[in-house]
Amino acid sequence: MTGPASYYLAIKISNTEFQMKMEDMPLSGPDNTRLEALVHDIYSELVEDACLGLCFEVHRAVKQGYFFLDETDQESMKEFEIVDQPGVDIFGQVYNQWKNKECECPNCKRLIAASRFAPHLEKCLGMGRNSSRIANRRLASNNNMSKSESDQEDNDDLNDNDWSYGAEKKAKKRKSDKNQNSPRRSKSLKHKNGELGSSVSSEPYKFNYNTGISYETLGPDEVRSLLTTQCGVISEHTKKMCTRSQRCPQHTDEQRRAVRVFLLGPSAPALPDADAVVESDSFDIPDGQTLMSRLQWEDSPDISPTDSASSKASTNHSDSRRPKKKKRPSLGLNSGGGGGGGGGSGGLAGGSSSSSSSQSNINLSTKKKRPKLSAPSISSIYDDLN
Amino acid sequence: MSKDSQMRAAINQKLIEMGERERLKELLRAKLVECGWKDQLKAHCKDVIREKGLEHVTVEDLVTEVTPKGRALVPDSVKKELLQRIRAFLAQHVTL
């Protein structure tokens, strides 16, 4: 027999071979051996199937002409042989080859490590996402620095705070919370206690989050200064003082008064709602009219659109400087307006509170200016004290 | 004799009906490819073909050349696992 029939016969024969073998086994043997034999047979059949499958596949490939397609001339085969050496991948390339190489930057002509090359280019050429952000920040801080320096020669401390605080602030993104956690507030506090500023600014990336201050960590002076600018009402859950303005809607004046009594003793100065406690007029404290002028003056920088919180904050910083100079000549204009603040730090609370009370008389459009104003008034008070 | 063959036939039938045979076949094929058995055997095929001449190769030739070698080349681990599975199947589904 030739041709196709012979194929099938060959296959059939091999199969019957097995069967005959099986039938030769003694039936009287234990079931186990029979079972084992059965298992082996099944296994052999499966392997046979696999082999046959392969044969058919190869045969078809040969007859259809694609069996030897993956082979080329001997030279190319040698060239692209799989490499199996240690330290080298299958193409023969070394893994860490480019790690230690240095590239010359086309811009600045420096030799930069290969892995740092891309980020360096980004900054060097001024393209890419990060570089614009950094540039904006730098501009903001430079503005900050130059403005503050040009304004104040006598406030080295504040300038220092400004600089470091501004650097810190840059890392944060403050949006609508700027009024409540105004940089000036923390800055004036930082003047007294460096940790305080950092504790406030340690809540960096929470937008619209009212950071609180724990009153236990503050000394009496800091408490007083805090209370003159901020609401200060201690939250029940967190035991922290509210850092919003004196007019913050979350707490009533009664609460504020209670807190002041609690923290500063019964002799604590009165709150905005109460009649202004006039302790003495001997200090140069901004009165209602000065405040009004300052308000109007501050109006524009505040409203002016700025794209980054930091630059806005920096203008606020600079704003805090200028009013101080303006204030002095215009003193004594309207002593009856809000009453002068008291002498000493105890009077500060009264002073700012009275000034804020005078602010309450001013039209509502200036509402948001108030918190900022109270800060400059305080810093000016400090100046006078110093 | 016939009892034996009957039993075998019955078992085979059960294997096929329950789809276990197909599963076992696929499992075996996958394992053989994984362990390189297929490539080895293919290389052997190439030799046979080159020997016999490309035009004159028959299935018969391939079968007779390849099968014994293939049976021998199956790695032990694969063999053991397959035997294990068959035994498990028999134990579960066949009452003797």
PDB file of C-alpha atoms in Angstrom, chain A residues 87-362:
ATOM      1  CA  GLY A  87      25.853  41.001  32.795  1.00  0.00           C
ATOM      2  CA  VAL A  88      24.500  41.289  29.307  1.00  0.00           C
ATOM      3  CA  ASP A  89      20.998  41.008  27.884  1.00  0.00           C
ATOM      4  CA  ILE A  90      20.052  38.623  25.102  1.00  0.00           C
ATOM      5  CA  PHE A  91      21.088  41.133  22.479  1.00  0.00           C
ATOM      6  CA  GLY A  92      24.490  41.492  24.012  1.00  0.00           C
ATOM      7  CA  GLN A  93      23.898  44.984  25.366  1.00  0.00           C
ATOM      8  CA  VAL A  94      25.049  46.059  28.769  1.00  0.00           C
ATOM      9  CA  TYR A  95      22.316  47.112  31.146  1.00  0.00           C
ATOM     10  CA  ASN A  96      23.767  50.119  32.908  1.00  0.00           C
ATOM     11  CA  GLN A  97      25.598  51.470  29.974  1.00  0.00           C
ATOM     12  CA  TRP A  98      23.991  54.885  29.873  1.00  0.00           C
ATOM     13  CA  LYS A  99      23.755  55.448  33.555  1.00  0.00           C
ATOM     14  CA  ASN A 100      27.187  56.932  33.970  1.00  0.00           C
ATOM     15  CA  LYS A 101      27.323  58.826  30.748  1.00  0.00           C
ATOM     16  CA  GLU A 102      27.237  62.560  30.747  1.00  0.00           C
ATOM     17  CA  CYS A 103      25.639  64.717  28.136  1.00  0.00           C
ATOM     18  CA  GLU A 104      26.416  68.282  27.245  1.00  0.00           C
ATOM     19  CA  CYS A 105      23.465  70.566  27.543  1.00  0.00           C
ATOM     20  CA  PRO A 106      23.024  72.555  24.348  1.00  0.00           C
ATOM     21  CA  ASN A 107      21.777  75.508  26.330  1.00  0.00           C
ATOM     22  CA  CYS A 108      24.135  76.004  29.208  1.00  0.00           C
ATOM     23  CA  LYS A 109      26.985  73.853  27.945  1.00  0.00           C
ATOM     24  CA  ARG A 110      27.233  71.937  31.155  1.00  0.00           C
ATOM     25  CA  LEU A 111      27.860  68.251  31.494  1.00  0.00           C
ATOM     26  CA  ILE A 112      24.777  66.666  33.002  1.00  0.00           C
ATOM     27  CA  ALA A 113      24.292  63.069  34.053  1.00  0.00           C
ATOM     28  CA  ALA A 114      22.158  61.137  31.595  1.00  0.00           C
ATOM     29  CA  SER A 115      19.377  60.312  33.996  1.00  0.00           C
ATOM     30  CA  ARG A 116      19.060  63.934  35.074  1.00  0.00           C
ATOM     31  CA  PHE A 117      19.269  65.249  31.594  1.00  0.00           C
ATOM     32  CA  ALA A 118      15.603  65.546  30.755  1.00  0.00           C
ATOM     33  CA  PRO A 119      14.563  67.441  33.888  1.00  0.00           C
ATOM     34  CA  HIS A 120      17.566  69.688  33.529  1.00  0.00           C
ATOM     35  CA  LEU A 121      16.598  70.539  29.982  1.00  0.00           C
ATOM     36  CA  GLU A 122      13.113  71.319  31.085  1.00  0.00           C
ATOM     37  CA  LYS A 123      14.340  73.907  33.511  1.00  0.00           C
ATOM     38  CA  CYS A 124      17.172  75.136  31.380  1.00  0.00           C
ATOM     39  CA  LEU A 125      15.072  75.823  28.322  1.00  0.00           C
ATOM     40  CA  GLY A 126      12.137  77.112  30.312  1.00  0.00           C
ATOM     41  CA  MET A 127       9.666  74.724  28.781  1.00  0.00           C
ATOM     42  CA  GLY A 128       7.541  72.068  30.345  1.00  0.00           C
ATOM     43  CA  ARG A 129       5.036  72.137  33.134  1.00  0.00           C
ATOM     44  CA  ASN A 130       7.211  72.519  36.165  1.00  0.00           C
ATOM     45  CA  SER A 131       9.440  75.252  34.925  1.00  0.00           C
ATOM     46  CA  SER A 132       6.658  77.769  34.496  1.00  0.00           C
ATOM     47  CA  ARG A 133       5.402  77.020  37.982  1.00  0.00           C
ATOM     48  CA  ILE A 134       8.810  77.529  39.477  1.00  0.00           C
ATOM     49  CA  ALA A 135       9.371  80.674  37.504  1.00  0.00           C
ATOM     50  CA  ASN A 136       6.104  82.107  38.745  1.00  0.00           C
ATOM     51  CA  ARG A 137       7.035  81.328  42.281  1.00  0.00           C
ATOM     52  CA  ARG A 138      10.384  82.918  41.924  1.00  0.00           C
ATOM     53  CA  LEU A 139       8.853  86.037  40.461  1.00  0.00           C
ATOM     54  CA  ALA A 140       6.409  86.220  43.275  1.00  0.00           C
ATOM     55  CA  SER A 141       9.035  85.931  45.918  1.00  0.00           C
ATOM     56  CA  ASN A 142      11.264  88.410  44.186  1.00  0.00           C
ATOM     57  CA  ASN A 143       8.419  90.882  44.043  1.00  0.00           C
ATOM     58  CA  ASN A 144       7.821  90.237  47.639  1.00  0.00           C
ATOM     59  CA  MET A 145      11.407  90.765  48.555  1.00  0.00           C
ATOM     60  CA  SER A 146      11.973  93.859  46.495  1.00  0.00           C
ATOM     61  CA  LYS A 147       8.772  95.530  47.640  1.00  0.00           C
ATOM     62  CA  SER A 148       9.316  94.859  51.273  1.00  0.00           C
ATOM     63  CA  GLU A 149      12.902  95.919  51.119  1.00  0.00           C
ATOM     64  CA  SER A 150      12.139  99.138  49.403  1.00  0.00           C
ATOM     65  CA  ASP A 151       9.496 100.027  51.938  1.00  0.00           C
ATOM     66  CA  GLN A 152      10.952  99.211  55.255  1.00  0.00           C
ATOM     67  CA  GLU A 153      14.416  99.821  56.434  1.00  0.00           C
ATOM     68  CA  ASP A 154      13.597  99.617  60.056  1.00  0.00           C
ATOM     69  CA  ASN A 155      11.840  96.316  60.096  1.00  0.00           C
ATOM     70  CA  ASP A 156      14.582  93.877  59.554  1.00  0.00           C
ATOM     71  CA  ASP A 157      12.872  91.289  61.619  1.00  0.00           C
ATOM     72  CA  LEU A 158       9.699  91.506  59.716  1.00  0.00           C
ATOM     73  CA  ASN A 159      11.582  91.439  56.506  1.00  0.00           C
ATOM     74  CA  ASP A 160      13.290  88.281  57.563  1.00  0.00           C
ATOM     75  CA  ASN A 161       9.996  86.774  58.455  1.00  0.00           C
ATOM     76  CA  ASP A 162       8.640  87.891  55.204  1.00  0.00           C
ATOM     77  CA  TRP A 163      11.329  86.194  53.287  1.00  0.00           C
ATOM     78  CA  SER A 164      11.237  82.909  55.046  1.00  0.00           C
ATOM     79  CA  TYR A 165       7.516  82.938  55.411  1.00  0.00           C
ATOM     80  CA  GLY A 166       7.100  83.829  51.814  1.00  0.00           C
ATOM     81  CA  ALA A 167       9.277  80.903  50.852  1.00  0.00           C
ATOM     82  CA  GLU A 168       7.154  78.673  52.978  1.00  0.00           C
ATOM     83  CA  LYS A 169       3.984  80.073  51.581  1.00  0.00           C
ATOM     84  CA  LYS A 170       5.098  79.416  48.080  1.00  0.00           C
ATOM     85  CA  ALA A 171       4.911  75.748  48.715  1.00  0.00           C
ATOM     86  CA  LYS A 172       1.293  76.027  49.640  1.00  0.00           C
ATOM     87  CA  LYS A 173      -1.756  76.766  47.612  1.00  0.00           C
ATOM     88  CA  ARG A 174      -4.194  79.000  49.404  1.00  0.00           C
ATOM     89  CA  LYS A 175      -7.353  79.940  47.671  1.00  0.00           C
ATOM     90  CA  SER A 176     -10.375  81.275  49.393  1.00  0.00           C
ATOM     91  CA  ASP A 177      -8.875  80.715  52.746  1.00  0.00           C
ATOM     92  CA  LYS A 178      -6.574  83.618  52.352  1.00  0.00           C
ATOM     93  CA  ASN A 179      -8.708  85.917  54.379  1.00  0.00           C
ATOM     94  CA  GLN A 180      -8.931  83.676  57.296  1.00  0.00           C
ATOM     95  CA  ASN A 181      -5.399  82.489  57.308  1.00  0.00           C
ATOM     96  CA  SER A 182      -3.946  85.636  55.974  1.00  0.00           C
ATOM     97  CA  PRO A 183      -0.195  85.582  55.727  1.00  0.00           C
ATOM     98  CA  ARG A 184       0.078  88.726  57.710  1.00  0.00           C
ATOM     99  CA  ARG A 185      -1.624  87.196  60.627  1.00  0.00           C
ATOM    100  CA  SER A 186       0.728  84.352  60.902  1.00  0.00           C
ATOM    101  CA  LYS A 187       3.607  86.583  60.093  1.00  0.00           C
ATOM    102  CA  SER A 188       3.007  88.880  62.967  1.00  0.00           C
ATOM    103  CA  LEU A 189       2.664  85.881  65.155  1.00  0.00           C
ATOM    104  CA  LYS A 190       5.823  84.469  63.767  1.00  0.00           C
ATOM    105  CA  HIS A 191       7.472  87.621  64.850  1.00  0.00           C
ATOM    106  CA  LYS A 192       6.882  86.469  68.369  1.00  0.00           C
ATOM    107  CA  ASN A 193       7.195  82.800  68.050  1.00  0.00           C
ATOM    108  CA  GLY A 194       8.720  81.080  65.126  1.00  0.00           C
ATOM    109  CA  GLU A 195       7.039  77.810  65.836  1.00  0.00           C
ATOM    110  CA  LEU A 196       3.640  79.317  65.650  1.00  0.00           C
ATOM    111  CA  GLY A 197       4.012  80.348  62.084  1.00  0.00           C
ATOM    112  CA  SER A 198       5.234  76.939  61.152  1.00  0.00           C
ATOM    113  CA  SER A 199       2.442  75.297  63.026  1.00  0.00           C
ATOM    114  CA  VAL A 200      -0.062  77.302  61.097  1.00  0.00           C
ATOM    115  CA  SER A 201       1.719  76.748  57.858  1.00  0.00           C
ATOM    116  CA  SER A 202       2.105  73.095  58.550  1.00  0.00           C
ATOM    117  CA  GLU A 203      -1.300  72.480  57.093  1.00  0.00           C
ATOM    118  CA  PRO A 204      -0.156  73.024  53.594  1.00  0.00           C
ATOM    119  CA  TYR A 205      -2.236  71.311  51.053  1.00  0.00           C
ATOM    120  CA  LYS A 206      -5.683  71.553  52.462  1.00  0.00           C
ATOM    121  CA  PHE A 207      -7.745  73.994  50.580  1.00  0.00           C
ATOM    122  CA  ASN A 208     -10.423  75.836  52.469  1.00  0.00           C
ATOM    123  CA  TYR A 209      -9.290  74.297  55.665  1.00  0.00           C
ATOM    124  CA  ASN A 210      -9.371  76.360  58.745  1.00  0.00           C
ATOM    125  CA  THR A 211      -6.148  75.726  60.553  1.00  0.00           C
ATOM    126  CA  GLY A 212      -6.398  76.001  64.236  1.00  0.00           C
ATOM    127  CA  ILE A 213      -3.963  76.833  66.914  1.00  0.00           C
ATOM    128  CA  SER A 214      -3.781  75.108  70.181  1.00  0.00           C
ATOM    129  CA  TYR A 215      -3.911  77.646  72.902  1.00  0.00           C
ATOM    130  CA  GLU A 216      -1.957  75.493  75.267  1.00  0.00           C
ATOM    131  CA  THR A 217       1.222  75.961  73.340  1.00  0.00           C
ATOM    132  CA  LEU A 218       1.055  79.709  73.370  1.00  0.00           C
ATOM    133  CA  GLY A 219       2.436  82.066  75.871  1.00  0.00           C
ATOM    134  CA  PRO A 220       0.306  84.870  77.244  1.00  0.00           C
ATOM    135  CA  ASP A 221       1.681  87.472  74.889  1.00  0.00           C
ATOM    136  CA  GLU A 222       1.068  85.307  71.894  1.00  0.00           C
ATOM    137  CA  VAL A 223      -2.397  84.554  73.103  1.00  0.00           C
ATOM    138  CA  ARG A 224      -3.117  88.209  73.426  1.00  0.00           C
ATOM    139  CA  SER A 225      -1.785  89.026  70.026  1.00  0.00           C
ATOM    140  CA  LEU A 226      -3.737  86.160  68.551  1.00  0.00           C
ATOM    141  CA  LEU A 227      -6.902  87.274  70.195  1.00  0.00           C
ATOM    142  CA  THR A 228      -6.564  90.771  68.922  1.00  0.00           C
ATOM    143  CA  THR A 229      -6.483  89.670  65.334  1.00  0.00           C
ATOM    144  CA  GLN A 230      -8.426  86.463  65.245  1.00  0.00           C
ATOM    145  CA  CYS A 231     -11.641  85.079  66.497  1.00  0.00           C
ATOM    146  CA  GLY A 232      -9.879  82.714  68.836  1.00  0.00           C
ATOM    147  CA  VAL A 233     -12.893  80.743  69.928  1.00  0.00           C
ATOM    148  CA  ILE A 234     -11.797  77.347  71.089  1.00  0.00           C
ATOM    149  CA  SER A 235     -13.450  74.496  69.269  1.00  0.00           C
ATOM    150  CA  GLU A 236     -14.833  71.790  71.463  1.00  0.00           C
ATOM    151  CA  HIS A 237     -13.715  68.917  69.282  1.00  0.00           C
ATOM    152  CA  THR A 238     -10.197  69.941  68.540  1.00  0.00           C
ATOM    153  CA  LYS A 239      -9.375  72.270  71.386  1.00  0.00           C
ATOM    154  CA  LYS A 240      -8.001  74.699  68.862  1.00  0.00           C
ATOM    155  CA  MET A 241      -8.543  78.372  68.532  1.00  0.00           C
ATOM    156  CA  CYS A 242     -10.433  79.615  65.547  1.00  0.00           C
ATOM    157  CA  THR A 243      -8.107  81.492  63.248  1.00  0.00           C
ATOM    158  CA  ARG A 244     -10.750  83.349  61.349  1.00  0.00           C
ATOM    159  CA  SER A 245     -11.342  87.025  61.647  1.00  0.00           C
ATOM    160  CA  GLN A 246     -12.918  88.786  64.566  1.00  0.00           C
ATOM    161  CA  ARG A 247     -16.179  88.793  62.721  1.00  0.00           C
ATOM    162  CA  CYS A 248     -16.119  85.182  61.735  1.00  0.00           C
ATOM    163  CA  PRO A 249     -19.634  83.903  61.265  1.00  0.00           C
ATOM    164  CA  GLN A 250     -19.052  80.597  62.930  1.00  0.00           C
ATOM    165  CA  HIS A 251     -18.740  82.023  66.407  1.00  0.00           C
ATOM    166  CA  THR A 252     -20.643  84.620  68.299  1.00  0.00           C
ATOM    167  CA  ASP A 253     -19.164  87.530  70.148  1.00  0.00           C
ATOM    168  CA  GLU A 254     -20.229  85.959  73.367  1.00  0.00           C
ATOM    169  CA  GLN A 255     -18.016  83.028  72.583  1.00  0.00           C
ATOM    170  CA  ARG A 256     -15.166  85.299  71.757  1.00  0.00           C
ATOM    171  CA  ARG A 257     -15.578  87.173  74.967  1.00  0.00           C
ATOM    172  CA  ALA A 258     -15.717  83.961  76.902  1.00  0.00           C
ATOM    173  CA  VAL A 259     -12.523  82.771  75.328  1.00  0.00           C
ATOM    174  CA  ARG A 260     -10.791  85.983  76.130  1.00  0.00           C
ATOM    175  CA  VAL A 261     -11.897  85.802  79.683  1.00  0.00           C
ATOM    176  CA  PHE A 262     -10.792  82.225  79.860  1.00  0.00           C
ATOM    177  CA  LEU A 263      -7.385  82.822  78.387  1.00  0.00           C
ATOM    178  CA  LEU A 264      -6.492  86.249  79.620  1.00  0.00           C
ATOM    179  CA  GLY A 265      -8.368  86.451  82.864  1.00  0.00           C
ATOM    180  CA  PRO A 266     -11.329  88.547  83.850  1.00  0.00           C
ATOM    181  CA  SER A 267      -9.579  91.749  82.990  1.00  0.00           C
ATOM    182  CA  ALA A 268      -9.540  90.809  79.358  1.00  0.00           C
ATOM    183  CA  PRO A 269     -10.312  93.633  77.016  1.00  0.00           C
ATOM    184  CA  ALA A 270     -13.699  93.852  75.464  1.00  0.00           C
ATOM    185  CA  LEU A 271     -14.720  92.461  72.112  1.00  0.00           C
ATOM    186  CA  PRO A 272     -15.773  94.272  69.009  1.00  0.00           C
ATOM    187  CA  ASP A 273     -19.414  94.404  69.904  1.00  0.00           C
ATOM    188  CA  ALA A 274     -18.911  95.975  73.253  1.00  0.00           C
ATOM    189  CA  ASP A 275     -18.313  99.649  73.603  1.00  0.00           C
ATOM    190  CA  ALA A 276     -14.844 100.495  72.686  1.00  0.00           C
ATOM    191  CA  VAL A 277     -12.669 100.466  75.703  1.00  0.00           C
ATOM    192  CA  VAL A 278     -10.591 103.517  75.550  1.00  0.00           C
ATOM    193  CA  GLU A 279      -7.608 103.048  77.727  1.00  0.00           C
ATOM    194  CA  SER A 280      -5.404 105.784  76.509  1.00  0.00           C
ATOM    195  CA  ASP A 281      -4.908 107.845  73.478  1.00  0.00           C
ATOM    196  CA  SER A 282      -1.240 108.080  73.949  1.00  0.00           C
ATOM    197  CA  PHE A 283      -0.375 105.647  71.235  1.00  0.00           C
ATOM    198  CA  ASP A 284      -0.454 106.123  67.573  1.00  0.00           C
ATOM    199  CA  ILE A 285      -3.196 103.818  66.730  1.00  0.00           C
ATOM    200  CA  PRO A 286      -4.988 103.978  63.460  1.00  0.00           C
ATOM    201  CA  ASP A 287      -8.413 105.419  63.885  1.00  0.00           C
ATOM    202  CA  GLY A 288     -11.518 105.120  61.847  1.00  0.00           C
ATOM    203  CA  GLN A 289     -10.600 107.634  59.245  1.00  0.00           C
ATOM    204  CA  THR A 290      -7.137 106.304  58.721  1.00  0.00           C
ATOM    205  CA  LEU A 291      -8.653 102.927  58.418  1.00  0.00           C
ATOM    206  CA  MET A 292     -11.059 104.177  55.854  1.00  0.00           C
ATOM    207  CA  SER A 293      -8.301 105.668  53.829  1.00  0.00           C
ATOM    208  CA  ARG A 294      -6.307 102.541  54.182  1.00  0.00           C
ATOM    209  CA  LEU A 295      -9.271 100.495  53.175  1.00  0.00           C
ATOM    210  CA  GLN A 296      -9.753 102.445  50.061  1.00  0.00           C
ATOM    211  CA  TRP A 297      -6.099 102.399  49.380  1.00  0.00           C
ATOM    212  CA  GLU A 298      -5.915  98.678  49.790  1.00  0.00           C
ATOM    213  CA  ASP A 299      -8.907  98.129  47.644  1.00  0.00           C
ATOM    214  CA  SER A 300      -7.145  97.978  44.352  1.00  0.00           C
ATOM    215  CA  PRO A 301      -4.340  95.572  45.121  1.00  0.00           C
ATOM    216  CA  ASP A 302      -6.754  93.213  46.646  1.00  0.00           C
ATOM    217  CA  ILE A 303      -9.120  93.110  43.782  1.00  0.00           C
ATOM    218  CA  SER A 304      -6.526  93.062  41.113  1.00  0.00           C
ATOM    219  CA  PRO A 305      -6.536  89.647  39.489  1.00  0.00           C
ATOM    220  CA  THR A 306      -3.549  87.562  40.241  1.00  0.00           C
ATOM    221  CA  ASP A 307      -3.041  84.108  39.033  1.00  0.00           C
ATOM    222  CA  SER A 308      -1.211  82.598  41.896  1.00  0.00           C
ATOM    223  CA  ALA A 309      -2.015  82.638  45.541  1.00  0.00           C
ATOM    224  CA  SER A 310       1.532  83.425  46.396  1.00  0.00           C
ATOM    225  CA  SER A 311       1.738  86.525  44.311  1.00  0.00           C
ATOM    226  CA  LYS A 312      -1.508  87.710  45.767  1.00  0.00           C
ATOM    227  CA  ALA A 313      -0.180  87.034  49.178  1.00  0.00           C
ATOM    228  CA  SER A 314       2.961  88.863  48.386  1.00  0.00           C
ATOM    229  CA  THR A 315       1.067  91.924  47.372  1.00  0.00           C
ATOM    230  CA  ASN A 316      -0.765  91.622  50.616  1.00  0.00           C
ATOM    231  CA  HIS A 317       2.534  91.535  52.355  1.00  0.00           C
ATOM    232  CA  SER A 318       3.641  94.644  50.666  1.00  0.00           C
ATOM    233  CA  ASP A 319       0.350  96.214  51.377  1.00  0.00           C
ATOM    234  CA  SER A 320       0.866  95.674  55.004  1.00  0.00           C
ATOM    235  CA  ARG A 321       3.974  97.755  54.860  1.00  0.00           C
ATOM    236  CA  ARG A 322       2.791 100.875  53.221  1.00  0.00           C
ATOM    237  CA  PRO A 323      -0.103 101.813  55.403  1.00  0.00           C
ATOM    238  CA  LYS A 324       2.186 102.216  58.344  1.00  0.00           C
ATOM    239  CA  LYS A 325       3.959 105.115  56.816  1.00  0.00           C
ATOM    240  CA  LYS A 326       0.799 106.667  55.658  1.00  0.00           C
ATOM    241  CA  LYS A 327      -0.784 106.384  58.982  1.00  0.00           C
ATOM    242  CA  ARG A 328       1.485 108.601  60.966  1.00  0.00           C
ATOM    243  CA  PRO A 329       0.899 111.915  59.358  1.00  0.00           C
ATOM    244  CA  SER A 330      -2.819 111.492  59.333  1.00  0.00           C
ATOM    245  CA  LEU A 331      -3.034 110.872  63.024  1.00  0.00           C
ATOM    246  CA  GLY A 332      -5.369 112.672  65.288  1.00  0.00           C
ATOM    247  CA  LEU A 333      -7.867 113.252  62.572  1.00  0.00           C
ATOM    248  CA  ASN A 334     -10.797 111.703  64.229  1.00  0.00           C
ATOM    249  CA  SER A 335     -10.110 110.709  67.734  1.00  0.00           C
ATOM    250  CA  GLY A 336     -13.736 110.180  68.419  1.00  0.00           C
ATOM    251  CA  GLY A 337     -14.101 107.820  65.533  1.00  0.00           C
ATOM    252  CA  GLY A 338     -13.266 104.604  67.172  1.00  0.00           C
ATOM    253  CA  GLY A 339     -11.429 105.601  70.209  1.00  0.00           C
ATOM    254  CA  GLY A 340      -7.784 105.035  70.597  1.00  0.00           C
ATOM    255  CA  GLY A 341      -6.411 101.774  71.725  1.00  0.00           C
ATOM    256  CA  GLY A 342      -4.947 101.345  75.106  1.00  0.00           C
ATOM    257  CA  GLY A 343      -1.414 101.448  76.213  1.00  0.00           C
ATOM    258  CA  GLY A 344       0.523  98.280  76.588  1.00  0.00           C
ATOM    259  CA  SER A 345      -0.188  94.991  75.011  1.00  0.00           C
ATOM    260  CA  GLY A 346      -3.382  94.682  76.942  1.00  0.00           C
ATOM    261  CA  GLY A 347      -4.624  97.644  75.122  1.00  0.00           C
ATOM    262  CA  LEU A 348      -3.795  96.056  71.820  1.00  0.00           C
ATOM    263  CA  ALA A 349      -6.813  93.890  71.896  1.00  0.00           C
ATOM    264  CA  GLY A 350      -8.918  96.879  72.655  1.00  0.00           C
ATOM    265  CA  GLY A 351      -7.178  98.903  70.051  1.00  0.00           C
ATOM    266  CA  SER A 352      -7.696  96.519  67.246  1.00  0.00           C
ATOM    267  CA  SER A 353     -11.115  95.604  68.415  1.00  0.00           C
ATOM    268  CA  SER A 354     -12.083  99.208  68.535  1.00  0.00           C
ATOM    269  CA  SER A 355     -10.636  99.727  65.154  1.00  0.00           C
ATOM    270  CA  SER A 356     -12.554  96.801  63.899  1.00  0.00           C
ATOM    271  CA  SER A 357     -15.656  98.186  65.481  1.00  0.00           C
ATOM    272  CA  SER A 358     -15.092 101.338  63.598  1.00  0.00           C
ATOM    273  CA  GLN A 359     -14.715  99.209  60.582  1.00  0.00           C
ATOM    274  CA  SER A 360     -18.108  97.767  61.181  1.00  0.00           C
ATOM    275  CA  ASN A 361     -19.526 101.178  60.611  1.00  0.00           C
ATOM    276  CA  ILE A 362     -17.954 101.315  57.249  1.00  0.00           C
TER     277      ILE A 362
END
